[in-house]
C-alpha angles and dihedrals in degrees: 000000000000112000115251117238112245137204131190133212138147096241126016117203119202105204137035108215129103089300099048101039093045088052093051092048088051094049103037096086088062111034148008111274133190118203114202112205116189095210129356118344093249098047117101141092092281089067089057097047107117110176110058142234125306117233138144106253097136119095088221091051127075141191092243088059090050090053092047095051090045092052093045091049089049090065096229097312105091123116100242092203088050093048091050095045093050089043091050096049095046101092096045091047092048088049086051092053093045089054083067093055102264107172107226109176113255135199134194118246132217093276092054093257125137118234138156118289104237121199131191131232139187113299096021121110090198142043099260102134112121106199141170098222105286096318103069096140093051089046088050094050097049091050095049092046091052091052096045092046088060096049115091097204090059116087116190118209106190124192095027130134126206111228105180144329120264119222132184109261093215096047101035094192094051116100124214106174141281139293105235134194116223102211095191095056095024096232140122119248137177129231115196114205139161093223131027126200122194111208098151101131126232145312110251092125084083088082126070093228111049136152090211130092126262091260090066095095098130093250092154094052093047093045094051091043088055091049096051110268125136125242130204139199098005089153095071102086112171118225110202104225101218120048117151111263107218131119089236096046108075112176101355117150128215103211121243083231089081093063086042086059095047110278113149129215110232145179118253085268092056096254110143115228113175092093089068092062108041134008085235090064113190094359094062116122121282101259092057093045092050100047087047092055091044089049091049093047096051091041091053098032088233123152090222148355126234137247116205127193095149091111090074118077121278090241094052092052100044091045091050102033107029096144091053092045096052093045095050091046091055087062099047099263118122104200089191088064103019143051116249116241105234136179130179116261132179108273118156139023110219093187128059143129113344112250134165127231088285090053093246120157132205089277122078109252096004116118132180122202133181124001095351091066138075105214096156091248097117103034114178093349135010118233120231119281095009092107106072087040094056088051095058095038095054091036085062097045098045089050089050090056098044091051092057091052106043113126100171089220116150111233105225098184102128114246118220110250114241109262116220096155095103099043131076137200111282118240091189101066088136088068090061090052087052097047088047095053089043088056100046089043096053094042089056093048101040106025100034137113095312120031144184137194092253092050091050091046091052092048088052094054095046089053090052089058097043091046092058092050093048092046090054089047095049089053098051106034140059121263117271134167096251089049091050096049098042087050090053097041089051088054093047095046089050089053090049093051093045091053093046094052091050096055106082092192145061112249135150111325093355111086117174117181092207091053105037097155132077123243126223121258097008119200134202115273104241125187121197118201116240114241114268093011130132108184103017 
């Protein structure tokens, strides 16, 4: 058997978005860090976040208001302590980010003083969204990349997939590191590490229509589940209400900040409709807006609805939304004169790997931060611009905990080499692609914005069949990126369906026609892995 290449570090961070890179920067003065990036360092959901980051900087706002808004948007399922913790840490974390040169937009007040320009989004009672025009995520990503590249203790492994976590066979809750797939050299390697932090993002690629990039395949959630971690609230998949509807604009978001600045959702004939669904109108939380658009599309037999900001001045639109203006203009849509065609698309996973306020999971020395984690912050529906905030707040708290527990001991337990002696190259890669497309299509049809018991049951049966096929493939063929992602997406799809079937009500992002009402005293949906199970 060929020996497996082995690397060593103090902390292995799987993922290179806002959560992973912030975590690396907070740790790097104290230890050796490896950051694993599945694609290029800049690729991930952070890069595509447009709106901004919620934090209290306005003297008329308060942490209590931020907490209240988040709890209301979360539809009765937020963990109040997690919400208070996150909101209270927000300003300090933003000041930390600003210290690295984060270019949040500024304005001059009536006294001639410069201050941050704060916008407002759905669910927020005050203007508290720090932003960098309409491309905040890209600015965050660039700022963090520039910082990590300058730190000698941060080692960047690009184009690497994490395969599975490695635990000590004699101490089942003791972590040793991870098996990883070197995509460039097409080989499995080992990274031995005292701590592992999952910062892999969400799992919206499980749906046919998504705003997320291709890398969002639920890898961290699936890996943690296979290793023995509990997951929670996987039924709450946020569908962003407004993705650009155009054949040449796959995955392009139309920021909620447009509605924060007065844009109206309209029928094809220009008639506004959100006032019929919620007293907050176009500024209602995302779950309500997405269902309203879905309902109106089905009622009218329309391919899309429209978002109109053309009543604002051209100068205002181009200044505040330059990225969206340029993208739409390149497709023949002048948003200063025309409404924007929009549809909902899978956007954010509110559930994930269960963690505490230090991002600790059920496995010793394993952490999860960002969209991969379930902290209790989002409840049944994430409020706009709390996601990047959560990434940075928990990146900091996890790093602080790890710093206090570093012992610099080399774990000498031998790690079993990866055995590929009994497998061969697949000559049927097209089958994996077909399975992948089948999964994403039936998840969209059966486990989408509106669900029923029968649709969930159908999805469950389809997943069981596909799972057996993938397990057979995984046993007989060499590792590939598509195979790894399909395996993880199937695991995540199964977890979503299991959680959805357990919730006998409609709440937040989970809407089941067979259970249209809400129950009293709702609880998180928690799944615990069965012993010695890979996919259950």
